[in-house]
Amino acid sequence: GNLGATTWQSLCLILPVTLLVALVCLLLAKPLNLWILGEDNAQTLGLSIKKTRTVILLTAGILSGTITAFVGPIAFVGIAVPHIAKGIFRTFDHRTLLVACAICGAATMLLCDILSQLPANPIPINAVTSLLGGPMIIWIILKGEKI
């Protein structure tokens, strides 16, 4: 992946999709909060698990496909950042977590991009994200959390 190849023209194409997906994510916050209680409890409280799961998968697919098409694949950010955000904000409320993940993800990517360009010979951004994400995954596994 490479953030350096992103232009204002590509940003104009990415922005509407990102804003639409962000709106859908915010609308999904309450169903996701119900889902934390478990599928059976969420269903008892009126959540359509199948419909919610479909919307989540479509939303995630559209967002990840759009971003990957413009910047390429970037490793570990999608796995590490939500755990970082949960640790910083100490909440399971998705109304907060969705915004926190967006902010932490953007900050993480900017930091990794800056670090990848610091050496005299720039290194791929995946090398920097792997240095962050690899130990994070090991820590999550050792701690016994679900990924």
Coordinates of N, CA and C in Angstrom, one line a residue:
G1 N 0.8 -1.2 0.0 CA 0.0 0.0 0.0 C 0.8 1.3 0.0
N2 N 0.2 2.3 -0.4 CA 1.0 3.6 -0.5 C 0.0 4.8 -0.4
L3 N 0.1 5.6 0.6 CA -0.7 6.8 0.7 C -0.2 7.9 -0.1
G4 N 1.1 7.9 -0.5 CA 1.6 9.0 -1.3 C 1.1 9.1 -2.7
A5 N 0.5 8.1 -3.2 CA -0.1 8.1 -4.6 C -1.5 8.7 -4.6
T6 N -2.1 9.0 -3.4 CA -3.4 9.5 -3.4 C -3.5 11.0 -3.8
T7 N -4.4 11.3 -4.7 CA -4.5 12.7 -5.2 C -5.8 13.3 -4.8
W8 N -5.9 14.6 -5.0 CA -7.2 15.2 -4.7 C -8.3 14.7 -5.5
Q9 N -8.0 14.2 -6.8 CA -9.1 13.6 -7.6 C -9.5 12.3 -7.0
S10 N -8.6 11.5 -6.6 CA -9.0 10.2 -6.0 C -9.8 10.5 -4.6
L11 N -9.4 11.5 -3.9 CA -10.1 11.9 -2.7 C -11.5 12.2 -3.0
C12 N -11.7 12.9 -4.1 CA -13.1 13.3 -4.5 C -14.0 12.1 -4.8
L13 N -13.3 11.0 -5.2 CA -14.0 9.7 -5.5 C -14.3 8.9 -4.2
I14 N -13.3 9.0 -3.3 CA -13.3 8.2 -2.1 C -14.3 8.8 -1.1
L15 N -14.3 10.1 -1.0 CA -15.0 10.9 0.1 C -16.5 10.5 0.1
P16 N -17.3 10.6 -1.0 CA -18.7 10.3 -1.0 C -19.0 8.8 -0.5
V17 N -18.2 7.9 -0.9 CA -18.4 6.5 -0.4 C -18.1 6.4 1.0
T18 N -17.0 7.0 1.5 CA -16.7 7.0 2.9 C -17.7 7.7 3.8
L19 N -18.3 8.8 3.3 CA -19.3 9.5 4.1 C -20.6 8.6 4.2
L20 N -20.9 8.0 3.1 CA -22.1 7.1 3.0 C -21.9 5.9 4.0
V21 N -20.8 5.3 3.9 CA -20.5 4.2 4.8 C -20.4 4.6 6.3
A22 N -19.9 5.8 6.5 CA -19.8 6.3 7.9 C -21.3 6.5 8.4
L23 N -22.2 7.0 7.6 CA -23.6 7.2 8.0 C -24.2 5.9 8.3
V24 N -24.0 4.9 7.5 CA -24.5 3.5 7.7 C -23.9 3.0 9.0
C25 N -22.6 3.2 9.2 CA -22.0 2.7 10.5 C -22.6 3.3 11.7
L26 N -22.9 4.6 11.7 CA -23.5 5.2 12.8 C -24.9 4.7 13.0
L27 N -25.7 4.4 11.9 CA -27.0 3.8 12.1 C -26.9 2.4 12.6
L28 N -25.8 1.7 12.4 CA -25.6 0.4 13.0 C -25.2 0.3 14.4
A29 N -24.9 1.4 15.0 CA -24.3 1.5 16.4 C -25.2 0.8 17.4
K30 N -26.5 1.1 17.4 CA -27.4 0.5 18.3 C -27.6 -1.0 18.1
P31 N -27.8 -1.4 16.8 CA -27.9 -2.9 16.6 C -26.6 -3.6 17.1
L32 N -25.4 -3.0 16.9 CA -24.2 -3.6 17.3 C -24.1 -3.7 18.8
N33 N -24.6 -2.6 19.5 CA -24.7 -2.7 21.0 C -25.6 -3.8 21.5
L34 N -26.7 -4.0 20.8 CA -27.6 -5.1 21.1 C -26.9 -6.5 20.9
W35 N -26.1 -6.6 19.9 CA -25.4 -7.8 19.5 C -24.4 -8.2 20.5
I36 N -23.8 -7.3 21.3 CA -22.9 -7.6 22.3 C -23.5 -8.5 23.4
L37 N -24.8 -8.4 23.5 CA -25.5 -9.2 24.5 C -25.6 -10.7 24.1
G38 N -25.2 -11.0 22.9 CA -25.4 -12.3 22.3 C -26.5 -12.4 21.3
E39 N -26.4 -13.3 20.4 CA -27.4 -13.3 19.3 C -28.8 -13.6 19.8
D40 N -28.9 -14.6 20.7 CA -30.2 -14.9 21.2 C -30.9 -13.8 21.9
N41 N -30.1 -13.1 22.8 CA -30.7 -11.9 23.5 C -31.0 -10.8 22.5
A42 N -30.2 -10.5 21.6 CA -30.4 -9.5 20.6 C -31.7 -9.8 19.8
Q43 N -31.8 -11.0 19.4 CA -33.0 -11.4 18.6 C -34.3 -11.3 19.5
T44 N -34.2 -11.7 20.7 CA -35.3 -11.5 21.6 C -35.7 -10.0 21.8
L45 N -34.7 -9.2 21.7 CA -35.0 -7.7 21.8 C -35.4 -7.1 20.5
G46 N -35.6 -7.9 19.5 CA -36.1 -7.4 18.2 C -35.1 -7.2 17.1
L47 N -33.8 -7.5 17.3 CA -32.8 -7.3 16.3 C -32.9 -8.5 15.2
S48 N -32.9 -8.1 14.0 CA -32.9 -9.1 12.9 C -31.4 -9.3 12.6
I49 N -30.9 -10.5 13.1 CA -29.5 -10.8 13.0 C -29.1 -11.0 11.6
K50 N -29.9 -11.7 10.8 CA -29.5 -11.9 9.4 C -29.4 -10.6 8.6
K51 N -30.4 -9.7 8.8 CA -30.4 -8.4 8.1 C -29.2 -7.6 8.5
T52 N -29.0 -7.5 9.8 CA -27.8 -6.7 10.4 C -26.5 -7.3 9.9
R53 N -26.4 -8.6 9.9 CA -25.1 -9.2 9.4 C -24.9 -8.9 8.0
T54 N -25.9 -8.9 7.2 CA -25.8 -8.6 5.7 C -25.4 -7.2 5.5
V55 N -26.0 -6.3 6.2 CA -25.6 -4.8 6.1 C -24.2 -4.6 6.6
I56 N -23.8 -5.2 7.6 CA -22.4 -5.1 8.1 C -21.4 -5.6 7.1
L57 N -21.7 -6.8 6.5 CA -20.7 -7.3 5.6 C -20.7 -6.5 4.3
L58 N -21.8 -6.0 3.8 CA -21.8 -5.2 2.6 C -21.1 -3.9 2.9
T59 N -21.4 -3.3 4.0 CA -20.7 -2.0 4.4 C -19.2 -2.2 4.5
A60 N -18.8 -3.2 5.2 CA -17.3 -3.5 5.3 C -16.7 -3.8 4.0
G61 N -17.4 -4.5 3.1 CA -16.8 -4.8 1.8 C -16.7 -3.6 0.9
I62 N -17.7 -2.8 0.9 CA -17.7 -1.6 0.1 C -16.5 -0.6 0.6
L63 N -16.4 -0.4 1.9 CA -15.4 0.5 2.4 C -14.0 -0.1 2.2
S64 N -13.8 -1.3 2.5 CA -12.4 -1.9 2.3 C -12.1 -2.0 0.9
G65 N -13.0 -2.3 0.0 CA -12.8 -2.4 -1.4 C -12.4 -1.1 -2.0
T66 N -13.1 0.0 -1.6 CA -12.9 1.3 -2.1 C -11.5 1.8 -1.7
I67 N -11.2 1.7 -0.4 CA -10.0 2.2 0.1 C -8.8 1.4 -0.5
T68 N -8.9 0.1 -0.5 CA -7.9 -0.7 -1.1 C -7.6 -0.4 -2.6
A69 N -8.6 -0.1 -3.3 CA -8.5 0.2 -4.7 C -7.6 1.5 -4.9
F70 N -7.7 2.4 -4.0 CA -6.9 3.7 -4.1 C -5.5 3.6 -3.4
V71 N -5.4 3.0 -2.3 CA -4.1 3.0 -1.6 C -3.4 1.7 -1.5
G72 N -4.1 0.6 -2.0 CA -3.5 -0.7 -1.9 C -3.7 -1.4 -0.6
P73 N -3.4 -2.6 -0.5 CA -3.5 -3.3 0.8 C -2.5 -2.8 1.9
I74 N -3.0 -2.6 3.1 CA -2.2 -2.2 4.2 C -2.5 -3.1 5.4
A75 N -1.4 -3.8 5.8 CA -1.6 -4.8 6.8 C -1.9 -4.3 8.2
F76 N -2.6 -5.1 9.0 CA -2.8 -5.0 10.4 C -3.6 -3.8 11.0
V77 N -3.9 -2.8 10.2 CA -4.5 -1.6 10.7 C -5.9 -2.0 11.2
G78 N -6.7 -2.7 10.4 CA -8.0 -3.1 10.7 C -8.2 -4.0 11.9
I79 N -7.1 -4.7 12.2 CA -7.2 -5.6 13.4 C -6.7 -4.8 14.7
A80 N -5.6 -4.1 14.5 CA -5.0 -3.5 15.7 C -5.7 -2.3 16.2
V81 N -6.2 -1.4 15.3 CA -6.8 -0.1 15.7 C -8.0 -0.3 16.6
P82 N -9.0 -1.2 16.3 CA -10.1 -1.3 17.2 C -9.7 -1.7 18.6
H83 N -8.7 -2.5 18.8 CA -8.2 -2.8 20.1 C -7.6 -1.7 20.8
I84 N -6.8 -0.9 20.0 CA -6.2 0.3 20.6 C -7.3 1.3 21.0
A85 N -8.3 1.5 20.2 CA -9.4 2.4 20.5 C -10.2 2.0 21.7
K86 N -10.5 0.7 21.8 CA -11.2 0.1 23.0 C -10.3 0.4 24.3
G87 N -9.0 0.2 24.2 CA -8.1 0.4 25.3 C -8.1 1.9 25.7
I88 N -8.1 2.8 24.7 CA -8.0 4.2 25.1 C -9.3 4.7 25.6
F89 N -10.4 4.4 25.0 CA -11.7 5.0 25.3 C -12.5 4.2 26.4
R90 N -12.0 2.9 26.7 CA -12.6 2.1 27.7 C -14.1 2.0 27.6
T91 N -14.6 1.6 26.4 CA -16.0 1.5 26.3 C -16.3 0.4 25.3
F92 N -17.5 -0.1 25.4 CA -18.0 -1.1 24.4 C -19.2 -0.5 23.6
D93 N -19.5 0.7 23.8 CA -20.6 1.4 23.1 C -20.1 1.8 21.7
H94 N -20.8 1.2 20.8 CA -20.4 1.4 19.4 C -20.6 2.8 18.9
R95 N -21.5 3.6 19.5 CA -21.6 5.0 19.1 C -20.3 5.7 19.3
T96 N -19.6 5.4 20.4 CA -18.3 6.0 20.6 C -17.2 5.2 19.9
L97 N -17.2 3.9 19.9 CA -16.2 3.1 19.3 C -16.0 3.4 17.8
L98 N -17.1 3.5 17.0 CA -17.0 3.7 15.6 C -16.3 5.0 15.3
V99 N -16.6 6.1 16.0 CA -15.9 7.4 15.8 C -14.4 7.2 16.3
A100 N -14.2 6.6 17.4 CA -12.9 6.4 18.0 C -12.0 5.6 17.0
C101 N -12.5 4.6 16.4 CA -11.8 3.8 15.5 C -11.4 4.6 14.2
A102 N -12.3 5.4 13.8 CA -12.0 6.3 12.6 C -10.9 7.2 12.9
I103 N -10.9 7.9 14.1 CA -9.9 8.8 14.5 C -8.6 8.1 14.8
C104 N -8.6 7.0 15.5 CA -7.4 6.3 15.8 C -6.8 5.7 14.5
G105 N -7.6 5.2 13.6 CA -7.1 4.6 12.4 C -6.5 5.7 11.5
A106 N -7.1 6.8 11.4 CA -6.5 7.9 10.6 C -5.2 8.4 11.3
A107 N -5.1 8.5 12.6 CA -3.9 8.9 13.3 C -2.8 7.9 13.1
T108 N -3.2 6.6 13.2 CA -2.2 5.5 13.0 C -1.6 5.5 11.6
M109 N -2.5 5.7 10.6 CA -2.0 5.7 9.3 C -1.1 6.9 9.0
L110 N -1.5 8.0 9.5 CA -0.6 9.2 9.3 C 0.8 9.0 10.0
L111 N 0.7 8.5 11.2 CA 2.0 8.2 11.9 C 2.8 7.2 11.2
C112 N 2.2 6.1 10.7 CA 3.0 5.1 10.0 C 3.5 5.6 8.7
D113 N 2.7 6.4 8.0 CA 3.2 7.0 6.7 C 4.4 8.0 7.0
I114 N 4.3 8.8 8.0 CA 5.4 9.6 8.3 C 6.7 8.8 8.7
L115 N 6.5 7.8 9.5 CA 7.6 6.9 9.9 C 8.2 6.2 8.7
S116 N 7.4 5.8 7.7 CA 7.9 5.1 6.6 C 8.7 6.0 5.6
Q117 N 8.5 7.3 5.7 CA 9.2 8.2 4.9 C 10.4 8.9 5.6
L118 N 10.6 8.6 6.8 CA 11.7 9.2 7.6 C 13.1 8.8 7.1
P119 N 13.3 7.5 6.9 CA 14.7 7.1 6.5 C 15.1 7.7 5.1
A120 N 16.4 7.7 4.9 CA 16.9 8.2 3.6 C 16.3 7.5 2.4
N121 N 16.1 6.2 2.6 CA 15.4 5.4 1.6 C 14.1 5.0 2.2
P122 N 13.0 5.6 1.7 CA 11.7 5.3 2.3 C 11.4 3.8 2.3
I123 N 10.8 3.3 3.3 CA 10.4 1.9 3.4 C 8.9 1.8 3.1
P124 N 8.4 0.6 2.7 CA 7.0 0.5 2.5 C 6.2 0.7 3.8
I125 N 5.0 1.3 3.7 CA 4.2 1.5 4.8 C 3.8 0.2 5.5
N126 N 3.7 -0.9 4.8 CA 3.3 -2.2 5.4 C 4.4 -2.6 6.4
A127 N 5.7 -2.3 6.1 CA 6.7 -2.6 7.1 C 6.5 -1.9 8.4
V128 N 6.0 -0.7 8.4 CA 5.8 0.0 9.6 C 4.5 -0.5 10.3
T129 N 3.4 -0.7 9.5 CA 2.2 -1.2 10.1 C 2.4 -2.6 10.7
S130 N 3.3 -3.4 10.1 CA 3.6 -4.7 10.6 C 4.3 -4.6 11.9
L131 N 5.2 -3.6 12.0 CA 5.9 -3.5 13.3 C 4.9 -3.1 14.4
L132 N 3.9 -2.4 14.1 CA 2.8 -2.1 15.1 C 1.9 -3.2 15.3
G133 N 1.4 -3.8 14.2 CA 0.3 -4.8 14.2 C 0.8 -6.2 14.7
G134 N 2.0 -6.6 14.3 CA 2.5 -7.9 14.7 C 2.5 -8.1 16.2
P135 N 3.2 -7.2 16.9 CA 3.2 -7.4 18.4 C 1.8 -7.2 19.0
M136 N 0.9 -6.4 18.4 CA -0.4 -6.2 18.9 C -1.2 -7.5 18.8
I137 N -1.1 -8.2 17.7 CA -1.8 -9.5 17.5 C -1.3 -10.5 18.5
I138 N 0.0 -10.5 18.7 CA 0.6 -11.5 19.7 C 0.0 -11.1 21.1
W139 N 0.0 -9.9 21.4 CA -0.5 -9.4 22.7 C -2.0 -9.8 22.9
I140 N -2.8 -9.6 21.8 CA -4.2 -10.0 21.9 C -4.4 -11.5 22.1
I141 N -3.6 -12.3 21.4 CA -3.7 -13.7 21.5 C -3.3 -14.2 22.9
L142 N -2.2 -13.6 23.4 CA -1.7 -14.0 24.8 C -2.7 -13.6 25.8
K143 N -3.3 -12.5 25.6 CA -4.3 -12.0 26.6 C -5.6 -12.8 26.5
G144 N -5.8 -13.5 25.4 CA -7.0 -14.4 25.3 C -8.2 -13.7 24.8
E145 N -8.0 -12.5 24.1 CA -9.2 -11.8 23.5 C -9.6 -12.4 22.2
K146 N -10.8 -12.2 21.8 CA -11.3 -12.5 20.5 C -10.8 -11.5 19.5
I147 N -10.3 -11.9 18.3 CA -9.8 -10.9 17.3 C -11.0 -10.5 16.5

